[in-house]
Structure formats: C-alpha cells, structure tokens
Coordinates of C-alpha atoms in Angstrom, one line a residue:
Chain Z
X1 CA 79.3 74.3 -149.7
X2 CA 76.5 75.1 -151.9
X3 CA 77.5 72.4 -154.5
X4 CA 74.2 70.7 -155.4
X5 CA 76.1 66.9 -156.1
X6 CA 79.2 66.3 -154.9
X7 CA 80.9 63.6 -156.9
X8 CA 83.9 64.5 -154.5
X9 CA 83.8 65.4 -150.6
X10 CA 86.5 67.5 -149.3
X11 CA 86.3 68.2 -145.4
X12 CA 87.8 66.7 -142.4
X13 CA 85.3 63.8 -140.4
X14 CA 83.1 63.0 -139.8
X15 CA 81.4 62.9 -142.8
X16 CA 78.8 60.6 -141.7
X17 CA 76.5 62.2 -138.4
X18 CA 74.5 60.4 -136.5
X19 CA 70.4 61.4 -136.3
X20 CA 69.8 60.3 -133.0
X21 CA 71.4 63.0 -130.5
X22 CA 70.3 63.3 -126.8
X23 CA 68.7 66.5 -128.4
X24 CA 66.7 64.7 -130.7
X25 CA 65.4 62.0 -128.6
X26 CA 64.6 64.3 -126.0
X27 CA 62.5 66.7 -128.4
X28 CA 60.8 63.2 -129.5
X29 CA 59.4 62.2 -125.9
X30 CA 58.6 65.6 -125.6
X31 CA 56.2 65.1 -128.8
X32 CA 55.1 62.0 -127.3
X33 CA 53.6 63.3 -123.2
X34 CA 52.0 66.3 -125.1
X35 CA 48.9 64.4 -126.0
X36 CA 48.8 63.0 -122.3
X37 CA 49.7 65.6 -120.7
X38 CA 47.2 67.8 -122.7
X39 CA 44.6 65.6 -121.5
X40 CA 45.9 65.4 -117.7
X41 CA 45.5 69.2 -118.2
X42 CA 42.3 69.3 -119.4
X43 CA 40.8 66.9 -117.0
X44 CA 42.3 68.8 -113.9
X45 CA 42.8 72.2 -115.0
X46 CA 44.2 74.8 -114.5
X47 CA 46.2 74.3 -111.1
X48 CA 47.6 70.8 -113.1
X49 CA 49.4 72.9 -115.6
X50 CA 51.0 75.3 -112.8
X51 CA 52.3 72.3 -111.1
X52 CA 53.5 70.7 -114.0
X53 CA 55.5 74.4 -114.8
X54 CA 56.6 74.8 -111.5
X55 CA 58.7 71.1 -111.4
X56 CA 60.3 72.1 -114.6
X57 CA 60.9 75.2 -113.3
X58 CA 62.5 73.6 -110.6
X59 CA 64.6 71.0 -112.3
X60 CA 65.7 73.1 -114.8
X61 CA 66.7 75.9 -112.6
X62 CA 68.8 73.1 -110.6
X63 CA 70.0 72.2 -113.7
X64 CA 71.2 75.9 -114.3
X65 CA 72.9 76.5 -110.7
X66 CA 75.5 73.2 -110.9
X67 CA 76.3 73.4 -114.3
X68 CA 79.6 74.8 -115.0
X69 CA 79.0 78.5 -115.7
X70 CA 81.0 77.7 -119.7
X71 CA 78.9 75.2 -120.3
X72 CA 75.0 76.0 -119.2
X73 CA 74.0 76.4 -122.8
X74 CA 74.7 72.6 -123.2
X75 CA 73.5 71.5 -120.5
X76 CA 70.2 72.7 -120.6
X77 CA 70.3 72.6 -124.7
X78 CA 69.9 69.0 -124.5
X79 CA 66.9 69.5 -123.1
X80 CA 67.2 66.6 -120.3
X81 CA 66.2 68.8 -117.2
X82 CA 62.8 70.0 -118.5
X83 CA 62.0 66.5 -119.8
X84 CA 62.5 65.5 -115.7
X85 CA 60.8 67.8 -114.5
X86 CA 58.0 67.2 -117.2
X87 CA 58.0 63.5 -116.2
X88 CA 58.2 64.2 -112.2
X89 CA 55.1 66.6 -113.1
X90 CA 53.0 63.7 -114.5
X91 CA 53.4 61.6 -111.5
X92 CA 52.3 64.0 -108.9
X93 CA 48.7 65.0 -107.5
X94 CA 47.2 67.9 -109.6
X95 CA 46.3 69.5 -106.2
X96 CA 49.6 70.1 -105.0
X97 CA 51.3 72.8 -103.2
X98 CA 53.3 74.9 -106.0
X99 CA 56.0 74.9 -103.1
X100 CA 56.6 71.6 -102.9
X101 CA 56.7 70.9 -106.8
X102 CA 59.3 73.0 -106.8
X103 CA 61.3 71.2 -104.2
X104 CA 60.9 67.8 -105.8
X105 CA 61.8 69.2 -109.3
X106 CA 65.1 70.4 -107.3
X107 CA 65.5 66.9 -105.8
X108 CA 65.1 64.9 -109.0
X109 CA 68.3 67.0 -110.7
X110 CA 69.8 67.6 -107.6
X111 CA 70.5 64.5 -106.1
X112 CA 68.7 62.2 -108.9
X113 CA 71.2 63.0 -111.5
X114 CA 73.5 66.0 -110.8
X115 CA 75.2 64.3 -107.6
X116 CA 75.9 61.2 -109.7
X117 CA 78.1 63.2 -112.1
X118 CA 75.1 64.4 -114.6
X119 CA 73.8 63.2 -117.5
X120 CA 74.0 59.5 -118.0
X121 CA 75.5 59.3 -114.7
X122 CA 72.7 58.3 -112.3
X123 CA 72.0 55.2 -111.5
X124 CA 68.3 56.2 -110.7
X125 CA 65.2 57.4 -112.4
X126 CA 66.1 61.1 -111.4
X127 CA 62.0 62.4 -112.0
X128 CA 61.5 58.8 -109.5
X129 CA 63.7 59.7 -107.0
X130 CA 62.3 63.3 -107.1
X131 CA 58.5 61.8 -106.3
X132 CA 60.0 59.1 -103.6
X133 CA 61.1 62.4 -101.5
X134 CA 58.3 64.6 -102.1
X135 CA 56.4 60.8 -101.2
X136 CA 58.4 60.2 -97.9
X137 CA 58.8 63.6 -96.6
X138 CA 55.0 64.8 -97.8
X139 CA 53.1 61.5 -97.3
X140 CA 49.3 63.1 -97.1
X141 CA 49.4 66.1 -99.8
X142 CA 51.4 63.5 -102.3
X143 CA 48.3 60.7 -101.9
X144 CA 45.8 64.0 -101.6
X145 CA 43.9 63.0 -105.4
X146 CA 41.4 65.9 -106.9
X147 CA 38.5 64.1 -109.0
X148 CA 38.6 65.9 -112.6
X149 CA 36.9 69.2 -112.0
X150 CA 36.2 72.4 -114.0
X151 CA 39.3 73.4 -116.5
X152 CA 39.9 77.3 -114.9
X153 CA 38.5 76.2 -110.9
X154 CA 42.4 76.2 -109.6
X155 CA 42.5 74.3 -106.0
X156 CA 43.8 77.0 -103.4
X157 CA 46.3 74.7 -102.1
X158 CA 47.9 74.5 -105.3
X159 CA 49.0 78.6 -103.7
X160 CA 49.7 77.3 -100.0
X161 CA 52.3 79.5 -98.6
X162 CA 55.8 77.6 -98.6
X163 CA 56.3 75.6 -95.7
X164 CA 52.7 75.6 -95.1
X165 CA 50.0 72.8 -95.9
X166 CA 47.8 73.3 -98.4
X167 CA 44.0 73.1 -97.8
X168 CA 42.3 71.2 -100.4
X169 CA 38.8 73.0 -101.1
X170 CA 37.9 70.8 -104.7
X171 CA 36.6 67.8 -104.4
X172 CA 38.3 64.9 -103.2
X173 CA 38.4 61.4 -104.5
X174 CA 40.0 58.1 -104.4
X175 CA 42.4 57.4 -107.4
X176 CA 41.4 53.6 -108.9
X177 CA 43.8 51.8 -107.1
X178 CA 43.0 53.3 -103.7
X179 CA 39.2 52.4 -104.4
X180 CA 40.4 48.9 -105.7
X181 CA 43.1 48.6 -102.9
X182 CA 40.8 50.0 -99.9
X183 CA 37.0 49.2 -101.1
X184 CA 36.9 46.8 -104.1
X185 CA 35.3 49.7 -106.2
X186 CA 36.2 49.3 -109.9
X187 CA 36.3 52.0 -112.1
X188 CA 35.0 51.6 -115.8
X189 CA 37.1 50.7 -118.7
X190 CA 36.6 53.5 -120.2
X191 CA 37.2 56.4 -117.9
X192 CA 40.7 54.6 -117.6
X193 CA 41.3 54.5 -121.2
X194 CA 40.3 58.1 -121.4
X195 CA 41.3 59.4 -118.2
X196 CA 38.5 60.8 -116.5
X197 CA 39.5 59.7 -113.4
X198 CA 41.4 60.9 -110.3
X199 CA 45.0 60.2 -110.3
X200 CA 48.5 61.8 -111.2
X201 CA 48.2 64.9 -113.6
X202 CA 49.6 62.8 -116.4
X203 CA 48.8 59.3 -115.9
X204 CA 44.7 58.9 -116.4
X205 CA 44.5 58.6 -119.7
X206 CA 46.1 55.4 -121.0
X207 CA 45.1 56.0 -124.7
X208 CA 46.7 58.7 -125.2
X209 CA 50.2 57.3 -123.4
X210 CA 50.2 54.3 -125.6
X211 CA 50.1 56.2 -128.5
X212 CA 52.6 58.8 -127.1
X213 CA 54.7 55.3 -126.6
X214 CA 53.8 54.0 -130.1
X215 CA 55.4 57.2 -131.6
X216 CA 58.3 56.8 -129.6
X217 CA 59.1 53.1 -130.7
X218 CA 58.3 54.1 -133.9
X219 CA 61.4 56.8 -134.1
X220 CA 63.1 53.9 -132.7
X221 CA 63.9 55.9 -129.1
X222 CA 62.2 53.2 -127.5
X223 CA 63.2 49.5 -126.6
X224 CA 60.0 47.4 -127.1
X225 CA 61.1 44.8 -125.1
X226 CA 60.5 47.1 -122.0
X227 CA 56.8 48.0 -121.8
X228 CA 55.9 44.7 -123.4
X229 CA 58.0 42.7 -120.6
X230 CA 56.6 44.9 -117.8
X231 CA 52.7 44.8 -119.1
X232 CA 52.9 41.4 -120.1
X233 CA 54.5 40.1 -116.5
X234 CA 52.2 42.7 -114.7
X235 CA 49.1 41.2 -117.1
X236 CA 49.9 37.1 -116.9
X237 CA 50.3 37.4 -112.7
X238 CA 47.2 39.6 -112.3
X239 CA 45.4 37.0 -114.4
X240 CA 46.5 34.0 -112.3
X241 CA 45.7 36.0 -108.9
X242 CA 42.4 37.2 -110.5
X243 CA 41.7 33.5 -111.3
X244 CA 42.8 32.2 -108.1
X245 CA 40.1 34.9 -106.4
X246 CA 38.0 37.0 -108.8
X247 CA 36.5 39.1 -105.7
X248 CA 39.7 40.1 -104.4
X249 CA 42.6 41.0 -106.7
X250 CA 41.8 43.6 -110.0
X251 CA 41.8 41.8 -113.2
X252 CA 44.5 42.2 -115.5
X253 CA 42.9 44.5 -117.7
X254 CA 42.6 46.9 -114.5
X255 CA 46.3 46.4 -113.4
X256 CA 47.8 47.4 -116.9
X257 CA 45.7 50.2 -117.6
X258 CA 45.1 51.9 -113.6
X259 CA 47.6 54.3 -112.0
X260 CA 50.8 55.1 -113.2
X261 CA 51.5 51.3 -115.3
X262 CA 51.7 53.0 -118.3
X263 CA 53.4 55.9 -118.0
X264 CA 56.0 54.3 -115.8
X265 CA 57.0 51.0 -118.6
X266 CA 56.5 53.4 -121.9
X267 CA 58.3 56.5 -120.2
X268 CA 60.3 56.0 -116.9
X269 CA 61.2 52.4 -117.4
X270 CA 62.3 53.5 -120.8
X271 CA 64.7 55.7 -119.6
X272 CA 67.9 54.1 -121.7
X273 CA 70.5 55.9 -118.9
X274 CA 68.9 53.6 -116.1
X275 CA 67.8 50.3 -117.8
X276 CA 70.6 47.6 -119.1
X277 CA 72.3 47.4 -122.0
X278 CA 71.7 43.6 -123.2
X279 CA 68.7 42.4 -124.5
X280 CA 68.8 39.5 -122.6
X281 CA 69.1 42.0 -119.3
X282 CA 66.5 44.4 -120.7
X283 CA 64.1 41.1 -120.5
X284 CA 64.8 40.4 -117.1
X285 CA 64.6 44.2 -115.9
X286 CA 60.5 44.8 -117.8
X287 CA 59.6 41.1 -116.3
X288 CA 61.1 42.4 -112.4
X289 CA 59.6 45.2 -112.4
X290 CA 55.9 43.2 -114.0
X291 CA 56.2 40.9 -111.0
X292 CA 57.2 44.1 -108.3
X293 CA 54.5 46.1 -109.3
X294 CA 51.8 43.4 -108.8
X295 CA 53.1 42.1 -105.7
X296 CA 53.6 45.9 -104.1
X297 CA 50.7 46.7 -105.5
X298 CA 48.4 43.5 -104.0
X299 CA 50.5 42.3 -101.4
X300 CA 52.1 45.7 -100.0
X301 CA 51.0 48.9 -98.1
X302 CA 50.8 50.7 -100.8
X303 CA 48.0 51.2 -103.5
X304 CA 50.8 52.0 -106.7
X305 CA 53.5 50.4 -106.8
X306 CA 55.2 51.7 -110.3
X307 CA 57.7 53.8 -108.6
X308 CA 59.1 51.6 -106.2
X309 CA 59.1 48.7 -108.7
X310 CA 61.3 50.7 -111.1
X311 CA 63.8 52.7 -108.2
X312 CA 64.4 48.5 -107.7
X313 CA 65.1 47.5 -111.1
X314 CA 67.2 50.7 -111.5
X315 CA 69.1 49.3 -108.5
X316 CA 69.5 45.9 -110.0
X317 CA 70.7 47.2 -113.4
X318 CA 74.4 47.1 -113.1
X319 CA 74.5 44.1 -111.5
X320 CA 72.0 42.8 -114.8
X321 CA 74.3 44.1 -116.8
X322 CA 77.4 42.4 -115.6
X323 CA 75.6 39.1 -115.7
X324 CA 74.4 39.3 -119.2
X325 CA 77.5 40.3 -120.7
X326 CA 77.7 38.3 -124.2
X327 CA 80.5 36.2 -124.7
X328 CA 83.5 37.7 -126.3
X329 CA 84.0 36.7 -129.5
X330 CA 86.8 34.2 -129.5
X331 CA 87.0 33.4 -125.6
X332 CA 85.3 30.5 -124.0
X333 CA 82.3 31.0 -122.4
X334 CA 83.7 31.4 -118.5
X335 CA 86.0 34.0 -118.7
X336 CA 85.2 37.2 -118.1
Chain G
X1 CA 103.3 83.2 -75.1
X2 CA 104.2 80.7 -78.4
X3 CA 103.0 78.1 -76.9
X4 CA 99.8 79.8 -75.8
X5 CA 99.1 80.1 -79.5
X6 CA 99.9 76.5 -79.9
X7 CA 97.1 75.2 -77.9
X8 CA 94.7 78.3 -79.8
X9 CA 95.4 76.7 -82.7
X10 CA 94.4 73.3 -81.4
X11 CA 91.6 74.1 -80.1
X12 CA 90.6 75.8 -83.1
X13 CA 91.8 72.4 -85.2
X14 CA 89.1 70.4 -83.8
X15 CA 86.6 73.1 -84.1
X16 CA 87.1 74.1 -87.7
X17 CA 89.6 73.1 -90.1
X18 CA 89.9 69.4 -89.1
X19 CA 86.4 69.2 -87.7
X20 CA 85.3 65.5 -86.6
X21 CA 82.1 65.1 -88.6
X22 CA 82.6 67.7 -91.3
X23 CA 86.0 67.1 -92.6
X24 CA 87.3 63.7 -90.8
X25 CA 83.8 62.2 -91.4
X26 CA 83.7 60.3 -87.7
X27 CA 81.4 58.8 -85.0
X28 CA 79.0 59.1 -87.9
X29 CA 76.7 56.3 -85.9
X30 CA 75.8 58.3 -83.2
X31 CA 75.4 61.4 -85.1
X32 CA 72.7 59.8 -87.5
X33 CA 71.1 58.1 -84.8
X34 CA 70.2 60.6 -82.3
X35 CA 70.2 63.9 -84.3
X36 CA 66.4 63.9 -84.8
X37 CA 65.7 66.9 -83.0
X38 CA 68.4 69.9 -81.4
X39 CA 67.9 68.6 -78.2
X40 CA 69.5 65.1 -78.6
X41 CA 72.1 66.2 -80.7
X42 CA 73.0 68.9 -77.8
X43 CA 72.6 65.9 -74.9
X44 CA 74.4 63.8 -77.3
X45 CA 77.1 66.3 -78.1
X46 CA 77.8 67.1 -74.4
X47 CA 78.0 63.6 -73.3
X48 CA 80.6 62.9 -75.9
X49 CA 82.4 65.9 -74.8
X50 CA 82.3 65.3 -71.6
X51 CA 83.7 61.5 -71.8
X52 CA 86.1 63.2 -74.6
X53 CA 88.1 65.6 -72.4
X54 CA 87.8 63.0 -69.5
X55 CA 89.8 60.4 -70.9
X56 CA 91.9 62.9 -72.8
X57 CA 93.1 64.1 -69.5
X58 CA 93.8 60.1 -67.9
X59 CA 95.3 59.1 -71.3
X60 CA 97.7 61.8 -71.2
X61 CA 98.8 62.0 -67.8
X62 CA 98.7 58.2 -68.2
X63 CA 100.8 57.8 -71.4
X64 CA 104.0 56.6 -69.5
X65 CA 102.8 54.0 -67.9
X66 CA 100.3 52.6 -70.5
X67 CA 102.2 49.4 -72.5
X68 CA 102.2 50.2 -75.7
X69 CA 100.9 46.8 -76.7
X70 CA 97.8 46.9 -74.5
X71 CA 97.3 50.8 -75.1
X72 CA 93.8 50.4 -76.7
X73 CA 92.7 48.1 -74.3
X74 CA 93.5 50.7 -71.6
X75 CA 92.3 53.4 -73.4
X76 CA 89.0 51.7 -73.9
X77 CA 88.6 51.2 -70.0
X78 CA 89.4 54.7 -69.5
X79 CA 86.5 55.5 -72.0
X80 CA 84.2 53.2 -70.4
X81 CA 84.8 54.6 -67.2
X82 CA 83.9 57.7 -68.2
X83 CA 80.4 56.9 -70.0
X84 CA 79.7 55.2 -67.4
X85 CA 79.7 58.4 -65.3
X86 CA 77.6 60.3 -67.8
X87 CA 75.3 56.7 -68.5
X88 CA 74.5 57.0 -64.8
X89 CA 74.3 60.7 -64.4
X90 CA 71.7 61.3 -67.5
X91 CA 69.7 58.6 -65.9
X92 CA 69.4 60.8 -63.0
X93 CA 69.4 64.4 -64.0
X94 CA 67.5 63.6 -67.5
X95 CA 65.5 60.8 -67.5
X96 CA 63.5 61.9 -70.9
X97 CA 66.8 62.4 -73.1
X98 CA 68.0 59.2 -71.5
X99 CA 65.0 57.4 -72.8
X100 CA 65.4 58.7 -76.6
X101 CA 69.4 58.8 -76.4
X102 CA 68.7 54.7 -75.4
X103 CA 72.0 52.4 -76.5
X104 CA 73.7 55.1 -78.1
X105 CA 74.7 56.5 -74.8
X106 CA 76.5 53.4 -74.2
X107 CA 77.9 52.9 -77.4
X108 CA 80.0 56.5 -76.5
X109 CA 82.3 53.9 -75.7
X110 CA 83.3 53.0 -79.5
X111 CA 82.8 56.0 -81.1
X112 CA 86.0 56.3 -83.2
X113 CA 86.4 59.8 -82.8
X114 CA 87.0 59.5 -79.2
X115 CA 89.4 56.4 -79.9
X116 CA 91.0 57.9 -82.3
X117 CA 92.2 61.3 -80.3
X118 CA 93.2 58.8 -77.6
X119 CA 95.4 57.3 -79.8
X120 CA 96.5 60.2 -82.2
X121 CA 96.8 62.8 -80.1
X122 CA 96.0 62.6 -75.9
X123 CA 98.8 59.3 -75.9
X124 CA 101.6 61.3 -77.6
X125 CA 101.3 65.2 -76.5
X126 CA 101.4 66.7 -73.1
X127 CA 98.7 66.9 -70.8
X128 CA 97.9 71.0 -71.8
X129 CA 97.7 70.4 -75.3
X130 CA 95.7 67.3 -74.9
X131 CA 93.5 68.8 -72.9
X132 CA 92.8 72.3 -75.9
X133 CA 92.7 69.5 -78.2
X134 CA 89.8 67.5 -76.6
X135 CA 88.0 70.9 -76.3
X136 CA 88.6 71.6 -79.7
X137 CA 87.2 67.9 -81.0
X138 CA 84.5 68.0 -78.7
X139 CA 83.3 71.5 -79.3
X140 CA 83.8 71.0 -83.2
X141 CA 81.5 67.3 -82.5
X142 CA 78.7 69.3 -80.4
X143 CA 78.7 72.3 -83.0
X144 CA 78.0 69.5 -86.2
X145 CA 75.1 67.5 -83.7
X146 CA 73.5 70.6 -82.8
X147 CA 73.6 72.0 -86.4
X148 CA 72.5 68.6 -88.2
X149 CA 69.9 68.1 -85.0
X150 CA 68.5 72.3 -85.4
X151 CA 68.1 71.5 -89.5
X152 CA 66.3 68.1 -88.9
X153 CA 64.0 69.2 -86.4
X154 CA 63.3 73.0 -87.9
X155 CA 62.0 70.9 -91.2
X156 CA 61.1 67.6 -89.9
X157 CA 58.6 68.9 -87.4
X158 CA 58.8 72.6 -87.2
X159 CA 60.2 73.4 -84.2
X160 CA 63.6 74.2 -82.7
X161 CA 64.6 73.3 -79.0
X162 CA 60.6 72.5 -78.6
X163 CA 59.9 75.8 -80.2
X164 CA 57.2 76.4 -82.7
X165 CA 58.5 78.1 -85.2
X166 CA 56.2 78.4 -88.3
X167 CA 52.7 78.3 -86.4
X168 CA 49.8 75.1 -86.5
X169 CA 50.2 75.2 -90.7
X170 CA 53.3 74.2 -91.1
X171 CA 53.5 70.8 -93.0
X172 CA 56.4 68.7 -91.7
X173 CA 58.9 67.4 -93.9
X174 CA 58.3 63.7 -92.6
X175 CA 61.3 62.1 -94.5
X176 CA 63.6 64.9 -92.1
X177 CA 63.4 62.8 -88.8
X178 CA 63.3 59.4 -90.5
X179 CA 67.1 58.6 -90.7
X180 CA 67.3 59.2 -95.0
X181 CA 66.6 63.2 -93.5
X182 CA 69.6 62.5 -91.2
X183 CA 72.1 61.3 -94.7
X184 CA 70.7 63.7 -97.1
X185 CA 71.2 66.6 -94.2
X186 CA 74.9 65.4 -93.7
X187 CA 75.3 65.3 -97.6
X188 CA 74.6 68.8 -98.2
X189 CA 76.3 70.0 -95.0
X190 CA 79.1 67.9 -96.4
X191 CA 78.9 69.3 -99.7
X192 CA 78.6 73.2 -98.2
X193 CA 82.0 72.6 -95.9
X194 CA 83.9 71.0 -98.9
X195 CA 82.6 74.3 -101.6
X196 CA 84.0 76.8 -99.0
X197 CA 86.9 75.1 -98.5
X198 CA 87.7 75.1 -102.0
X199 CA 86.4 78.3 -102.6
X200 CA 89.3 79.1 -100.0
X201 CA 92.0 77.4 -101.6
X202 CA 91.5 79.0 -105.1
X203 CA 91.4 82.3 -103.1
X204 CA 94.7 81.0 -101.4
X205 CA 96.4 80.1 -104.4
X206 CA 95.3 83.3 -106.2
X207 CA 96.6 85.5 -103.5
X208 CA 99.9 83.6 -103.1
X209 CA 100.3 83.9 -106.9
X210 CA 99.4 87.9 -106.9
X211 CA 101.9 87.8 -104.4
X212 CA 104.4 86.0 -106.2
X213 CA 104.2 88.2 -109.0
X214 CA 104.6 91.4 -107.1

C-alpha cells in the first residue's frame, strides 16, 4: 500500500476511478453559487440567508424522512438535497415567510424528485417544481420583492407565524422585469451586473453567476451548449422585437442579464438529470427554452418567465431524446 | 347469525379495505371536480349514495329479468332514473350546492363506481347483501369526498364547513382549490392508505410467522 512506484499492481478492479462523482460535481456547483449567493446575502441581509437555510433545511430533512433508514448516509452524502434546496433558495423573494420556505424545500424533494424514484429519476427541475407550488399556491408573498436594504434589518414577515401571512414592513419595490413589464422603467446596467436590485435572493447579480458558471464549465460539470443556446436564442429574438419597437420590448442586453436568465441557463437548465443526452438535443432544448422565456416573458402574464420555460423543456426532454438518437453504427438510418 | 356477519363484512368492504377512491381508485371525475370545499364533497357524496343504494336495490331485485345482453343498458336507465330524482330534488331543496355541483350532478350517471357495483356485485347477490354492499361503497365514497373536500378547503381557504378556522391572517394556499390541490391531495392520501396497508401486511406476515414458529 505504501509502495512509492509500483512497477506491478496487485488488487482486484477497478484500477482506474473515475473523478467526476455526483459528490464531486455537487461540491463544485456548491463552489460556484457561493459568490452569488454571498452577494444576494449581502444585498438583502440577513432575513435572505434564513430563508435560504430554511429551504435546505427543508429539502434536506425530506430527503432524510424517505430515504431508506440503511442508506441515509448516501443519500444525503452526495450532497444533492442541500444543493436543491440551495438552488430553490435563490429563486425566491428574500422577504419570505420562513414557513413557507420550508414547505417548498419539502415540495422540491418530495414530489420533485423523491416521488420519481430519487436521484436521477425526476423528469423535472425538482428546486423548479418546488418554486411553481410555493408560486401557485402563494401567488402575492412569492411576487412580494424587498429593494436591497440594510444587511442585519430582518423583514418581520420573514417570522410570520405558520399558516399566517406575513406583513412586509421593508421597503417594497418592483423587481426589473415587473418595472419593464408594468411601467417601461429600465434599470441601469450596472445595478444588474452587480445586483443591487430587487429580485430573488440569488439572482441580482449576474457577474458573479457567470463567473460561478465559468468555473463550472471549466471543471467540465457544465455543457456549454446550454447557457450559450438559451442566452443566445433569448438575445437574437429580443433584438429583433427590440428593433421591430424600441419603446416597447427590453433590449437584449436587458433580457439576458434581468431576473432569473442567468441563474436559470448556467444552473437549473444545467441540471444534467433533466436536460437530453445528445448534443444535437441539448441544442434544441437551450434554443426552446431562449424562444419560451422571451415569449412568456413579452407576450405572457407573467413578468419572468425562466421557470416556466425550463419545467417545458424538462417536459420535452424525453421525447428530444428519442428523436436525436444517433444512428447505430452499422444500421441504416430508419431503424430504430 | 353467519350471515349477519356476512353482510358486516360487506359493508365494512366498501368502507375500508376495498374503499372506492382509496384502494379501487374510481369515479375519480367527480371526486376532483367538486371536492373544493367539505360541503360539495358532502352534497356530492350523498347524492352518489343515494343514487348508489337506489339502483343497487332495482338491480337486484331486478337481476332475473334483466337480459344479460342488454344488462348495462338497463342498468344505466335504472341509474338515470335515480339522478334524476336527486338532479331534481337538489334543485329544490339546495339551490346554492346545485349551482357549484353544476354537470357533475348529471354525470352521477357514468360514474364507474356506481356501474361497476351494478355489475359486480347488486346483478349477481341477493337483494340483503346488495343492499350492505351499496352502504358500504357509498359510505366508503362519502368518507374519501368529505376527507379530500375538509383538506382542500381547511388549506385552500381556511375554513371548514364555512368555518373560519385560523382567524383574518391566514394566507390561503391558492393552488388547494385549483384542481392541481385536488391531484396532489389524492396523491398523498393515496400514498398514506397504501404505507398503512403495508405497514399491515409486514405486521401480518410477522405475526403469522411468530406463529408459525411457535
């Protein structure tokens, strides 16, 4: 064991191991939403950082209850449940009730990826599908943003009473897309490339996501092909709307770097469980969900449209998958 | 005496162990439709009943004379007939639950579960056993509207039977009377019926194998 250069290996296989375990590449995007999520924290303070605890608490708790009581260790060693949790945490409103965090980190392992048979089961984005039901069953707190505020004020109804609504006492303040969406207000370049705007804990500050996302490709856990398809589709149809009418729809520099773009194609999108296998079907998931976002996002009821755009593509996946099967080696090009 | 027990333990069939919604998964439609609130699942539940042990009665003291190769036909009429009476009588007495009960009143009349005990059971027993049947079915279809109707209301707006429960604060859980509440409700009540029952097969086949070895 100790021998320094073994001429001569004797042990049973493997002898090669693979790097890249789920462990691995879960610690890595864990490296990667510190910076952001450091900054989400600072801007909001300290009520962000409870909230963002209290869905991993949540998810990971789930996570605890259905595994099988032999095998909890790996279950939550592989660190999958706190990165949901982490995730589901970015996308929701620093100002909300602790109560309700809780219930949609329970949701997003529950029935996001536990009732699908667990990891690498689900069909969905399970952190997605945890901020869909907090979305549809708490439609005002979830679209209730805080404007950045001071770092130890915590918003009282981050402590409403469970069951009970929260009463907002910061101040309160369109996120970007809602001022684009509802006034025509644009917000400065900059305060979106930093973040010092209001807006999901984790996804203000696009800087530091693309270079949480540039880490990521760079250990490899990342498929290029997604963010660039999704910000490239979202960024060539905002351009031709904004030509088409300059007064009315955002410019493509606001559409990439506004709301949750960036943190849903480097992070959610990315997700290898829910996107297809092919690179030809990896192409055609980043430029549906491009085209989706804009079109929920201009055309739709909504003000974001990220979430929606990527449960979608998540839907279409197998079906991508089974279209862009490459030819077997050796068969004609027909058969299956 | 026996046979007392026999219709006990048909009545208690329908309610429990072979429970319409919870273990044969039936008449799902108008379960998910109207279950918005504890009210409409009751109205719902009693209608079905109702129109249940009706035509399980007719179908049974019928079963003779019905052609066997016309029987669902007949059996349908026999139905109809029957949600007719309650179609009217809601109308009268109830006006209100009428309104938000709407088609699915009416479509009592293809509701599997009833078809289905028609056909299984009311066509081929004898008019008593029918009859604890039906109650069983029915009671064991009121119990799962009533339950899945009390959850979705008690979270969806706060209330039960029109009952404020939590006080003015309470933030409803909009999603809960939308009809995703009424899937995801039935899911876990699902899941819940199917963990105890296995928890009481293991316990079963523990017991029966402690016994075995003594």
């Amino acid at each position: 064991m100790t021998q320094k250069d073994p001429k001569l290996l004797i042990q049973p296989g493997p002898q090669l191991r693979q790097q890249m375990t789920t462990p691995v590449v879960m610690r890595d995007v864990w490296y990667a939403l510190t910076p952001a999520t450091l900054a989400g924290v600072w801007f909001f303070g300290l009520g962000a950082l409870l909230v963002l605890l209290t869905c991993i608490a949540g998810a990971v708790l789930t996570e605890w209850y259905f595994a099988p009581e032999e095998k909890r260790g790996y279950f939550l060693g592989d660190g999958t449940a706190i990165l949901t949790g982490w995730l589901l945490g970015l996308t929701l409103p620093p100002a909300l009730p602790l109560w309700m965090a809780f219930i949609g980190g329970v949701v997003a392992v529950g029935i996001g990826k536990t009732m699908w048979g667990g990891m690498g089961a689900n069909i969905f984005n399970p952190a997605l599908v945890g901020r869909a039901f907090l979305l549809a069953t708490f439609p005002i707190a979830m679209t209730t943003w805080t404007a950045p505020g001071d770092f130890f004020t915590i918003p009282s109804s981050v402590f409403a009473l469970p069951l009970m609504q929260g009463v907002v006492d910061t101040v309160t303040q369109a996120s970007p897309l809602g001022l684009m969406k509802f006034e025509h207000i644009d917000t400065p370049f900059f305060d979106l490339l930093f973040g010092n705007t209001s807006g999901s804990l984790g996804e203000t500050s696009g800087l530091l996501l693309i270079l949480g996302g540039g880490y990521l490709w760079w250990r490899r856990d990342l498929d290029w092909r997604i963010p660039i398809g999704i910000l490239g589709t979202a960024m060539i149809f905002s351009l031709i709307l904004f030509i088409v009418d300059a007064d009315k729809y955002p410019g493509p520099i606001f559409t990439t770097f506004s709301g949750g773009m960036l943190l849903g194609a480097l992070f959610m999108a990315t997700d290898p469980v829910t996107s297809p296998l092919t690179k030809k079907g990896t192409w055609i998931f980043a430029i549906g969900i491009g085209i989706l976002v804009v079109l929920i996002r201009v055309f739709g009821g909504f003000p974001e449209g990220m979430m929606y755009a990527i449960l979608l593509m998540n839907a279409a996946t197998p079906l991508i998958d089974l279209y862009t099967q490459p030819r077997v080696f050796g068969r004609e090009l027909d058969s299956k | 005496m026996a046979k007392e027990q026999h219709a006990y333990e048909e009545f208690m069939k329908g309610l429990w162990r072979e429970n319409p919604v919870f273990v044969q998964v039936l008449g799902l439609c108008p379960l998910l439709a109207v279950t918005n609130s504890a009210i409409n699942g009751l109205a719902m539940g009693l209608a079905s009943f109702f129109v249940l042990l009706g035509s399980s009665i007719l179908v049974s003291l019928l079963k003779s004379y019905i052609p066997k190769q016309v029987r669902i036909s007949c059996f349908i009429i026999i139905i109809a007939t029957f949600v007719t009476v309650v179609d009217y009588s809601l109308a009268a007495a109830m006006p209100v639950i009428h309104k938000e009960l709407g088609a699915f009143i009416p479509l009592i009349v293809c509701n599997c579960l009833i078809l289905g005990r028609m056909e299984a059971f009311a066509s081929r027993n004898t008019l008593r056993m029918s009859i604890a049947d039906a109650f069983g079915m029915g009671a064991g279809f009121l119990f799962a509207l009533v339950a899945l109707g009390g959850v979705r209301e008690i979270l969806g707006v706060g209330e039960l039977f029109g009952i404020s429960l939590f006080g003015p604060n309470f933030e409803p859980w909009v999603i809960m009377i939308l009809p995703p509440g009424g899937f995801i409700t039935l899911g876990v009540m699902l899941l819940y019926f199917n963990w105890v029952e296995e928890k009481k097969n293991k316990l079963d086949k523990q017991l029966a194998a402690e016994a075995g070895v003594n």
